[in-house]
mmCIF file of C-alpha atoms in Angstrom:
data_model
loop_
_atom_site.group_PDB
_atom_site.id
_atom_site.type_symbol
_atom_site.label_atom_id
_atom_site.label_comp_id
_atom_site.label_asym_id
_atom_site.label_seq_id
_atom_site.Cartn_x
_atom_site.Cartn_y
_atom_site.Cartn_z
ATOM 1 C CA MET X 4 10.467 2.273 -4.951
ATOM 2 C CA LEU X 5 12.703 0.629 -7.528
ATOM 3 C CA SER X 6 11.305 -1.254 -10.495
ATOM 4 C CA LEU X 7 10.409 -4.880 -9.994
ATOM 5 C CA ALA X 8 10.849 -7.756 -12.404
ATOM 6 C CA PHE X 9 8.931 -10.964 -12.953
ATOM 7 C CA ARG X 10 10.409 -14.026 -11.319
ATOM 8 C CA PRO X 11 9.769 -17.641 -12.280
ATOM 9 C CA ALA X 12 7.982 -19.923 -9.868
ATOM 10 C CA ALA X 13 10.321 -21.078 -7.127
ATOM 11 C CA SER X 14 11.647 -24.600 -7.210
ATOM 12 C CA GLY X 15 9.282 -26.945 -5.413
ATOM 13 C CA ALA X 16 6.206 -24.819 -6.050
ATOM 14 C CA VAL X 17 3.019 -26.769 -6.660
ATOM 15 C CA PRO X 18 1.037 -25.093 -9.485
ATOM 16 C CA ALA X 19 -2.638 -24.441 -8.978
ATOM 17 C CA ALA X 20 -4.940 -26.038 -11.571
ATOM 18 C CA ALA X 21 -5.596 -22.486 -12.815
ATOM 19 C CA PRO X 22 -5.088 -19.076 -11.232
ATOM 20 C CA SER X 23 -7.728 -18.839 -8.520
ATOM 21 C CA PRO X 24 -8.985 -15.783 -6.642
ATOM 22 C CA ALA X 25 -8.281 -15.284 -2.953
ATOM 23 C CA TRP X 26 -8.718 -12.388 -0.557
ATOM 24 C CA VAL X 27 -6.479 -10.912 2.122
ATOM 25 C CA GLN X 28 -7.908 -11.595 5.585
ATOM 26 C CA VAL X 29 -5.307 -9.760 7.695
ATOM 27 C CA SER X 30 -4.885 -6.008 8.132
ATOM 28 C CA VAL X 31 -1.872 -5.939 5.791
ATOM 29 C CA ALA X 32 -0.287 -8.867 3.959
ATOM 30 C CA THR X 33 3.337 -8.344 3.021
ATOM 31 C CA VAL X 34 4.232 -9.749 -0.394
ATOM 32 C CA TRP X 35 7.686 -11.309 -0.279
ATOM 33 C CA ASP X 36 10.071 -11.805 -3.170
ATOM 34 C CA ARG X 37 10.284 -15.531 -2.398
ATOM 35 C CA PRO X 38 9.413 -17.778 0.589
ATOM 36 C CA SER X 39 13.021 -17.705 1.777
ATOM 37 C CA SER X 40 13.007 -13.876 1.867
ATOM 38 C CA ALA X 41 11.353 -13.727 5.296
ATOM 39 C CA ARG X 42 13.872 -13.800 8.132
ATOM 40 C CA PRO X 43 13.326 -15.328 11.594
ATOM 41 C CA LEU X 44 12.796 -11.802 12.956
ATOM 42 C CA ASP X 45 9.972 -11.334 10.423
ATOM 43 C CA LYS X 46 7.967 -14.313 11.714
ATOM 44 C CA ILE X 47 5.458 -12.138 13.566
ATOM 45 C CA ALA X 48 4.425 -10.531 10.247
ATOM 46 C CA LEU X 49 3.620 -13.940 8.708
ATOM 47 C CA ARG X 50 0.762 -14.824 11.038
ATOM 48 C CA ASP X 51 -2.989 -14.329 11.094
ATOM 49 C CA PRO X 52 -3.424 -11.646 12.401
ATOM 50 C CA SER X 53 -0.246 -10.199 10.924
ATOM 51 C CA ARG X 54 0.831 -8.134 13.974
ATOM 52 C CA ILE X 55 2.388 -5.632 11.606
ATOM 53 C CA GLU X 56 2.738 -2.844 14.173
ATOM 54 C CA GLY X 57 4.630 -5.055 16.597
ATOM 55 C CA TRP X 58 6.825 -6.338 13.792
ATOM 56 C CA LEU X 59 7.812 -2.905 12.535
ATOM 57 C CA ASP X 60 8.264 -1.440 16.011
ATOM 58 C CA ALA X 61 10.765 -4.180 16.809
ATOM 59 C CA LEU X 62 12.917 -3.666 13.702
ATOM 60 C CA SER X 63 16.066 -1.559 13.909
ATOM 61 C CA VAL X 64 17.023 0.712 11.023
ATOM 62 C CA SER X 65 19.588 -1.836 9.799
ATOM 63 C CA GLU X 66 16.960 -4.591 9.957
ATOM 64 C CA ARG X 67 14.557 -2.401 7.966
ATOM 65 C CA LEU X 68 17.319 -1.803 5.421
ATOM 66 C CA GLY X 69 17.487 -5.564 5.004
ATOM 67 C CA LEU X 70 13.924 -5.549 3.657
ATOM 68 C CA ASP X 71 14.933 -3.723 0.465
ATOM 69 C CA SER X 72 15.740 -6.933 -1.391
ATOM 70 C CA ARG X 73 13.032 -9.009 0.269
ATOM 71 C CA ILE X 74 9.656 -7.240 -0.063
ATOM 72 C CA ALA X 75 7.817 -6.657 -3.335
ATOM 73 C CA THR X 76 4.785 -4.754 -2.011
ATOM 74 C CA GLN X 77 1.844 -5.082 0.396
ATOM 75 C CA VAL X 78 -1.917 -5.629 0.074
ATOM 76 C CA LEU X 79 -4.685 -4.560 2.439
ATOM 77 C CA LEU X 80 -7.518 -6.402 4.150
ATOM 78 C CA GLY X 81 -10.202 -7.362 1.629
ATOM 79 C CA GLN X 82 -8.079 -6.955 -1.496
ATOM 80 C CA GLU X 83 -8.210 -9.668 -4.134
ATOM 81 C CA VAL X 84 -5.184 -11.574 -5.407
ATOM 82 C CA LEU X 85 -4.808 -14.432 -7.886
ATOM 83 C CA VAL X 86 -3.100 -17.572 -6.563
ATOM 84 C CA PHE X 87 -0.835 -19.346 -9.059
ATOM 85 C CA SER X 88 0.861 -21.983 -6.932
ATOM 86 C CA HIS X 89 1.660 -23.151 -3.415
ATOM 87 C CA ARG X 90 4.894 -24.043 -1.720
ATOM 88 C CA GLY X 91 4.606 -25.356 1.808
ATOM 89 C CA ARG X 92 2.796 -22.679 3.816
ATOM 90 C CA TRP X 93 3.195 -20.076 1.081
ATOM 91 C CA SER X 94 1.088 -18.999 -1.908
ATOM 92 C CA ARG X 95 2.480 -17.383 -5.049
ATOM 93 C CA VAL X 96 0.125 -14.570 -5.986
ATOM 94 C CA GLU X 97 -0.462 -11.857 -8.528
ATOM 95 C CA ILE X 98 -2.001 -8.525 -7.502
ATOM 96 C CA PRO X 99 -4.247 -7.220 -10.298
ATOM 97 C CA ASP X 100 -4.634 -3.779 -8.673
ATOM 98 C CA GLN X 101 -0.869 -3.138 -8.658
ATOM 99 C CA ARG X 102 0.401 -3.038 -12.224
ATOM 100 C CA GLY X 103 3.188 -1.526 -14.261
ATOM 101 C CA SER X 104 5.315 -1.961 -17.354
ATOM 102 C CA ARG X 105 7.228 -4.881 -15.867
ATOM 103 C CA TYR X 106 4.159 -6.509 -14.364
ATOM 104 C CA PRO X 107 1.305 -5.706 -16.778
ATOM 105 C CA ASN X 108 -1.147 -8.032 -15.025
ATOM 106 C CA GLY X 109 -0.033 -7.262 -11.479
ATOM 107 C CA ILE X 110 2.981 -7.613 -9.178
ATOM 108 C CA ILE X 111 3.896 -11.233 -8.418
ATOM 109 C CA GLY X 112 5.245 -12.448 -5.089
ATOM 110 C CA TRP X 113 4.675 -14.776 -2.153
ATOM 111 C CA VAL X 114 2.228 -14.449 0.752
ATOM 112 C CA PRO X 115 1.735 -16.781 3.747
ATOM 113 C CA SER X 116 -1.302 -18.898 2.867
ATOM 114 C CA THR X 117 -2.793 -18.352 6.318
ATOM 115 C CA GLN X 118 -3.264 -14.672 5.451
ATOM 116 C CA LEU X 119 -5.547 -15.513 2.514
ATOM 117 C CA THR X 120 -9.028 -16.970 2.188
ATOM 118 C CA THR X 121 -10.806 -18.339 -0.860
ATOM 119 C CA SER X 122 -14.146 -16.878 0.330
ATOM 120 C CA THR X 123 -14.952 -13.294 -0.539
ATOM 121 C CA SER X 124 -16.690 -10.822 1.775
ATOM 122 C CA PRO X 125 -20.493 -10.927 2.116
ATOM 123 C CA ALA X 126 -22.153 -8.568 -0.343
ATOM 124 C CA GLY X 127 -23.248 -5.256 1.122
ATOM 125 C CA ASP X 128 -25.139 -2.126 0.230
ATOM 126 C CA GLY X 129 -22.176 -0.318 -1.284
ATOM 127 C CA ASN X 130 -18.687 0.000 0.159
ATOM 128 C CA THR X 131 -16.994 2.193 2.705
ATOM 129 C CA ILE X 132 -13.340 3.112 3.002
ATOM 130 C CA VAL X 133 -11.138 3.884 6.004
ATOM 131 C CA GLY X 134 -10.439 7.620 5.783
ATOM 132 C CA VAL X 135 -8.179 8.022 8.829
ATOM 133 C CA ALA X 136 -4.621 6.784 9.151
ATOM 134 C CA LYS X 137 -5.511 3.757 11.300
ATOM 135 C CA THR X 138 -8.518 2.491 13.201
ATOM 136 C CA TRP X 139 -9.699 -0.612 15.034
ATOM 137 C CA LEU X 140 -11.649 -3.436 13.482
ATOM 138 C CA ASP X 141 -13.941 -4.941 16.118
ATOM 139 C CA ALA X 142 -15.585 -8.340 16.197
ATOM 140 C CA VAL X 143 -19.349 -8.675 15.682
ATOM 141 C CA ASN X 144 -21.407 -11.500 17.185
ATOM 142 C CA ASP X 145 -25.115 -11.749 16.339
ATOM 143 C CA GLY X 146 -25.102 -8.081 15.388
ATOM 144 C CA VAL X 147 -23.455 -7.002 18.649
ATOM 145 C CA VAL X 148 -20.093 -5.211 18.513
ATOM 146 C CA GLY X 149 -17.553 -7.057 20.639
ATOM 147 C CA ARG X 150 -13.845 -6.981 21.356
ATOM 148 C CA ARG X 151 -11.191 -5.340 19.256
ATOM 149 C CA ARG X 152 -9.580 -7.657 16.726
ATOM 150 C CA PHE X 153 -6.760 -5.693 15.094
ATOM 151 C CA SER X 154 -5.819 -2.304 13.703
ATOM 152 C CA ILE X 155 -6.515 -1.627 10.015
ATOM 153 C CA SER X 156 -5.086 0.920 7.608
ATOM 154 C CA TYR X 157 -6.169 3.967 5.699
ATOM 155 C CA ASN X 158 -7.652 3.005 2.329
ATOM 156 C CA THR X 159 -9.080 -0.335 3.509
ATOM 157 C CA ASP X 160 -12.198 -0.795 1.374
ATOM 158 C CA LEU X 161 -15.006 -3.105 2.623
ATOM 159 C CA PRO X 162 -18.712 -3.715 1.894
ATOM 160 C CA VAL X 163 -21.238 -2.170 4.305
ATOM 161 C CA LEU X 164 -23.703 -4.650 5.795
ATOM 162 C CA GLY X 165 -25.462 -2.285 8.194
ATOM 163 C CA THR X 166 -24.932 0.006 11.151
ATOM 164 C CA SER X 167 -24.812 -0.160 14.926
ATOM 165 C CA PRO X 168 -24.693 2.883 17.218
ATOM 166 C CA GLY X 169 -21.347 4.525 16.453
ATOM 167 C CA TYR X 170 -20.249 1.824 13.989
ATOM 168 C CA ASP X 171 -20.453 0.661 10.415
ATOM 169 C CA LEU X 172 -20.867 -3.109 10.146
ATOM 170 C CA VAL X 173 -18.730 -4.467 7.307
ATOM 171 C CA GLY X 174 -18.289 -7.747 5.494
ATOM 172 C CA LEU X 175 -14.935 -9.471 5.877
ATOM 173 C CA PRO X 176 -13.159 -11.991 3.655
ATOM 174 C CA GLY X 177 -14.081 -15.471 4.768
ATOM 175 C CA GLY X 178 -17.724 -14.551 5.298
ATOM 176 C CA SER X 179 -17.688 -12.992 8.773
ATOM 177 C CA GLU X 180 -18.608 -9.484 9.930
ATOM 178 C CA GLY X 181 -16.680 -6.720 11.614
ATOM 179 C CA ALA X 182 -17.318 -3.253 12.966
ATOM 180 C CA ILE X 183 -15.438 -0.028 12.245
ATOM 181 C CA PRO X 184 -16.055 3.245 14.121
ATOM 182 C CA ALA X 185 -18.327 5.384 11.942
ATOM 183 C CA SER X 186 -16.045 8.363 12.567
ATOM 184 C CA ALA X 187 -13.185 6.540 10.812
ATOM 185 C CA VAL X 188 -14.888 5.680 7.529
ATOM 186 C CA ARG X 189 -15.889 7.626 4.455
ATOM 187 C CA PRO X 190 -17.968 6.801 1.389
ATOM 188 C CA VAL X 191 -16.001 5.440 -1.540
ATOM 189 C CA GLN X 192 -15.433 8.432 -3.809
ATOM 190 C CA VAL X 193 -14.454 8.335 -7.477
ATOM 191 C CA GLY X 194 -14.111 10.962 -10.163
ATOM 192 C CA GLN X 195 -12.243 14.234 -10.239
ATOM 193 C CA ILE X 196 -10.541 15.392 -7.051
ATOM 194 C CA SER X 197 -8.613 18.543 -6.232
ATOM 195 C CA GLY X 198 -4.865 18.491 -5.843
ATOM 196 C CA ALA X 199 -5.271 20.303 -2.528
ATOM 197 C CA THR X 200 -7.384 17.411 -1.238
ATOM 198 C CA LEU X 201 -4.712 14.900 -2.250
ATOM 199 C CA VAL X 202 -2.057 16.955 -0.487
ATOM 200 C CA GLY X 203 -4.245 17.064 2.621
ATOM 201 C CA GLU X 204 -4.530 13.285 2.551
ATOM 202 C CA ALA X 205 -0.765 12.843 2.187
ATOM 203 C CA ARG X 206 -0.137 15.211 5.106
ATOM 204 C CA ARG X 207 -1.827 12.682 7.416
ATOM 205 C CA PHE X 208 1.291 10.584 7.216
ATOM 206 C CA LEU X 209 3.934 13.186 8.054
ATOM 207 C CA GLY X 210 6.298 11.573 10.547
ATOM 208 C CA LEU X 211 5.442 7.998 9.526
ATOM 209 C CA PRO X 212 8.636 5.926 9.189
ATOM 210 C CA TYR X 213 9.495 4.817 5.658
ATOM 211 C CA LEU X 214 8.968 1.159 4.773
ATOM 212 C CA TRP X 215 10.335 -0.384 1.596
ATOM 213 C CA GLY X 216 7.397 -1.920 -0.291
ATOM 214 C CA GLY X 217 4.908 -0.310 2.086
ATOM 215 C CA THR X 218 1.398 0.543 0.911
ATOM 216 C CA SER X 219 -0.323 1.129 4.253
ATOM 217 C CA ALA X 220 -0.453 3.622 7.082
ATOM 218 C CA PHE X 221 1.860 1.305 9.019
ATOM 219 C CA GLY X 222 4.639 2.372 6.612
ATOM 220 C CA TYR X 223 4.960 3.666 3.040
ATOM 221 C CA ASP X 224 7.666 3.802 0.439
ATOM 222 C CA CYS X 225 7.660 6.764 -1.949
ATOM 223 C CA SER X 226 5.483 5.277 -4.678
ATOM 224 C CA GLY X 227 3.350 3.412 -2.124
ATOM 225 C CA LEU X 228 2.326 6.718 -0.550
ATOM 226 C CA VAL X 229 1.424 8.165 -3.948
ATOM 227 C CA TYR X 230 -0.418 4.995 -4.981
ATOM 228 C CA SER X 231 -2.436 4.902 -1.745
ATOM 229 C CA VAL X 232 -3.483 8.564 -1.673
ATOM 230 C CA PHE X 233 -4.629 8.521 -5.297
ATOM 231 C CA THR X 234 -6.385 5.146 -4.957
ATOM 232 C CA ARG X 235 -8.388 6.581 -2.071
ATOM 233 C CA TYR X 236 -10.219 8.663 -4.702
ATOM 234 C CA GLY X 237 -10.532 5.986 -7.361
ATOM 235 C CA ILE X 238 -7.479 7.066 -9.374
ATOM 236 C CA ILE X 239 -5.566 3.806 -9.831
ATOM 237 C CA LEU X 240 -1.941 4.571 -10.636
ATOM 238 C CA PRO X 241 0.802 2.090 -11.465
ATOM 239 C CA ARG X 242 2.553 0.827 -8.336
ATOM 240 C CA ASP X 243 6.095 1.838 -9.310
ATOM 241 C CA ALA X 244 7.523 5.374 -9.527
ATOM 242 C CA ALA X 245 8.973 4.777 -12.995
ATOM 243 C CA ASP X 246 5.503 3.960 -14.326
ATOM 244 C CA GLN X 247 3.720 6.654 -12.327
ATOM 245 C CA GLN X 248 5.744 9.197 -14.299
ATOM 246 C CA HIS X 249 3.728 8.263 -17.395
ATOM 247 C CA ALA X 250 0.305 8.340 -15.705
ATOM 248 C CA GLY X 251 -0.500 11.886 -16.812
ATOM 249 C CA THR X 252 0.867 14.862 -18.710
ATOM 250 C CA ALA X 253 4.245 16.514 -18.237
ATOM 251 C CA VAL X 254 4.253 19.813 -16.320
ATOM 252 C CA LEU X 255 6.913 22.549 -16.303
ATOM 253 C CA LEU X 256 8.314 23.645 -12.961
ATOM 254 C CA GLY X 257 6.786 27.092 -13.322
ATOM 255 C CA GLU X 258 3.326 25.554 -13.816
ATOM 256 C CA LEU X 259 3.261 23.203 -10.819
ATOM 257 C CA ARG X 260 0.023 22.862 -8.867
ATOM 258 C CA PRO X 261 -0.633 20.993 -5.594
ATOM 259 C CA GLY X 262 -1.094 17.293 -6.299
ATOM 260 C CA ASP X 263 1.372 17.160 -9.194
ATOM 261 C CA LEU X 264 3.987 14.423 -8.967
ATOM 262 C CA LEU X 265 7.732 15.125 -8.894
ATOM 263 C CA PHE X 266 10.108 12.457 -10.209
ATOM 264 C CA PHE X 267 13.788 11.746 -9.655
ATOM 265 C CA ALA X 268 16.229 9.480 -11.472
ATOM 266 C CA GLY X 269 19.979 8.904 -11.637
ATOM 267 C CA PRO X 270 22.634 11.640 -11.347
ATOM 268 C CA GLY X 271 21.434 14.782 -13.027
ATOM 269 C CA GLY X 272 17.959 13.320 -13.503
ATOM 270 C CA VAL X 273 19.187 10.945 -16.212
ATOM 271 C CA GLY X 274 18.185 7.295 -16.400
ATOM 272 C CA THR X 275 15.295 5.313 -14.954
ATOM 273 C CA VAL X 276 13.064 7.110 -12.471
ATOM 274 C CA ASP X 277 13.390 5.577 -9.016
ATOM 275 C CA HIS X 278 11.758 8.131 -6.707
ATOM 276 C CA VAL X 279 8.589 10.229 -6.534
ATOM 277 C CA GLY X 280 7.178 12.971 -4.308
ATOM 278 C CA ILE X 281 3.948 14.995 -4.223
ATOM 279 C CA TYR X 282 4.068 18.729 -4.898
ATOM 280 C CA ALA X 283 2.393 20.450 -1.934
ATOM 281 C CA GLY X 284 2.403 24.055 -3.165
ATOM 282 C CA ALA X 285 4.610 27.027 -2.241
ATOM 283 C CA GLY X 286 7.731 25.216 -3.450
ATOM 284 C CA ARG X 287 7.283 22.303 -1.037
ATOM 285 C CA MET X 288 6.922 18.577 -1.565
ATOM 286 C CA ILE X 289 5.686 15.659 0.513
ATOM 287 C CA ASP X 290 8.132 12.805 0.328
ATOM 288 C CA ALA X 291 8.735 9.348 1.802
ATOM 289 C CA PRO X 292 12.500 9.571 1.334
ATOM 290 C CA HIS X 293 14.300 6.384 2.414
ATOM 291 C CA THR X 294 14.725 3.769 5.116
ATOM 292 C CA GLY X 295 15.652 5.419 8.396
ATOM 293 C CA ALA X 296 13.686 8.580 7.566
ATOM 294 C CA SER X 297 9.997 9.473 7.791
ATOM 295 C CA VAL X 298 7.406 11.031 5.519
ATOM 296 C CA GLU X 299 8.164 14.745 5.440
ATOM 297 C CA MET X 300 7.113 18.013 3.824
ATOM 298 C CA ILE X 301 10.130 20.106 2.850
ATOM 299 C CA PRO X 302 11.124 22.809 0.349
ATOM 300 C CA MET X 303 11.574 20.690 -2.758
ATOM 301 C CA LYS X 304 14.836 22.320 -3.785
ATOM 302 C CA SER X 305 16.365 21.542 -0.389
ATOM 303 C CA SER X 306 15.806 17.801 -0.844
ATOM 304 C CA PRO X 307 18.986 15.746 -1.248
ATOM 305 C CA VAL X 308 17.474 14.252 -4.426
ATOM 306 C CA TRP X 309 16.672 17.602 -6.057
ATOM 307 C CA PRO X 310 19.833 17.541 -8.264
ATOM 308 C CA ASP X 311 18.332 14.371 -9.779
ATOM 309 C CA PHE X 312 14.964 15.953 -10.663
ATOM 310 C CA ALA X 313 13.625 14.242 -13.803
ATOM 311 C CA GLY X 314 10.341 16.051 -14.409
ATOM 312 C CA ALA X 315 6.815 16.492 -13.115
ATOM 313 C CA THR X 316 3.465 14.946 -14.073
ATOM 314 C CA ARG X 317 -0.147 16.021 -13.595
ATOM 315 C CA VAL X 318 -2.403 12.995 -13.233
ATOM 316 C CA ALA X 319 -5.677 12.895 -15.153
ATOM 317 C CA GLY X 320 -8.635 13.487 -12.858
ATOM 318 C CA VAL X 321 -6.807 15.919 -10.553
ATOM 319 C CA THR X 322 -8.266 19.429 -10.746
#
């Protein structure tokens, strides 16, 4: 994913009295560069629920290519943002969990206001995290699990309110409850993690089509895949590949271990880093290459970007 820059508030934006917290209440909220960035064919992704699977399934490769200058990033159900201003049906937000050198307090962009709520989730007894690629979130009425609501992504992190046979009951933004199959969730885990475990997590997404700005199991870009897999284990990396390069210590090619990050820049590896992959061991890397391709595991030196290799990094906390 290429580096992002701050943008001033769009003309006509109504400033909030002060930045105010809000929470994502759809499976995935896409953060757009500006309100006018969304095209008519993107309308389905602007709703509550966001219908992200239907939206992406309907896009051709050329229509996906058109997202490169339109999407900043994405945020998952339950994640907090700060709202700076409103413009019509849109909210200008900052994402504190997605930082970098050009956005030290968090990426800034626009989200449909209907996908946000100003009420946080009910407090629970600890949190749980979705540990499979995708699963269903079901409705809960008076403690009884009901109909399916929508599909949610890997790495969705929600408070646990209780259990029902076969389900974890979770708190949702806005104050309601939902149910997630117990087989799909894992305890939130922080601290040191093995590189082999990180590689195993990334392998879940082999074959998933690339999505510019993507940070969910509905579609990743290169740095979004890295960011998501590491965040799953409490290692919060910068959102952008150029900043991820500096999130650890440099490693020589002959010393690579699974879980190390491989970076690529301009011709000959010179210039600003604009691509990242995960070293998988045995000379292979896991990579979300570009629009029109899918997450893949390939011999790293056979990658079309290998001539632009710019170095490797071992992230602190990876054993």
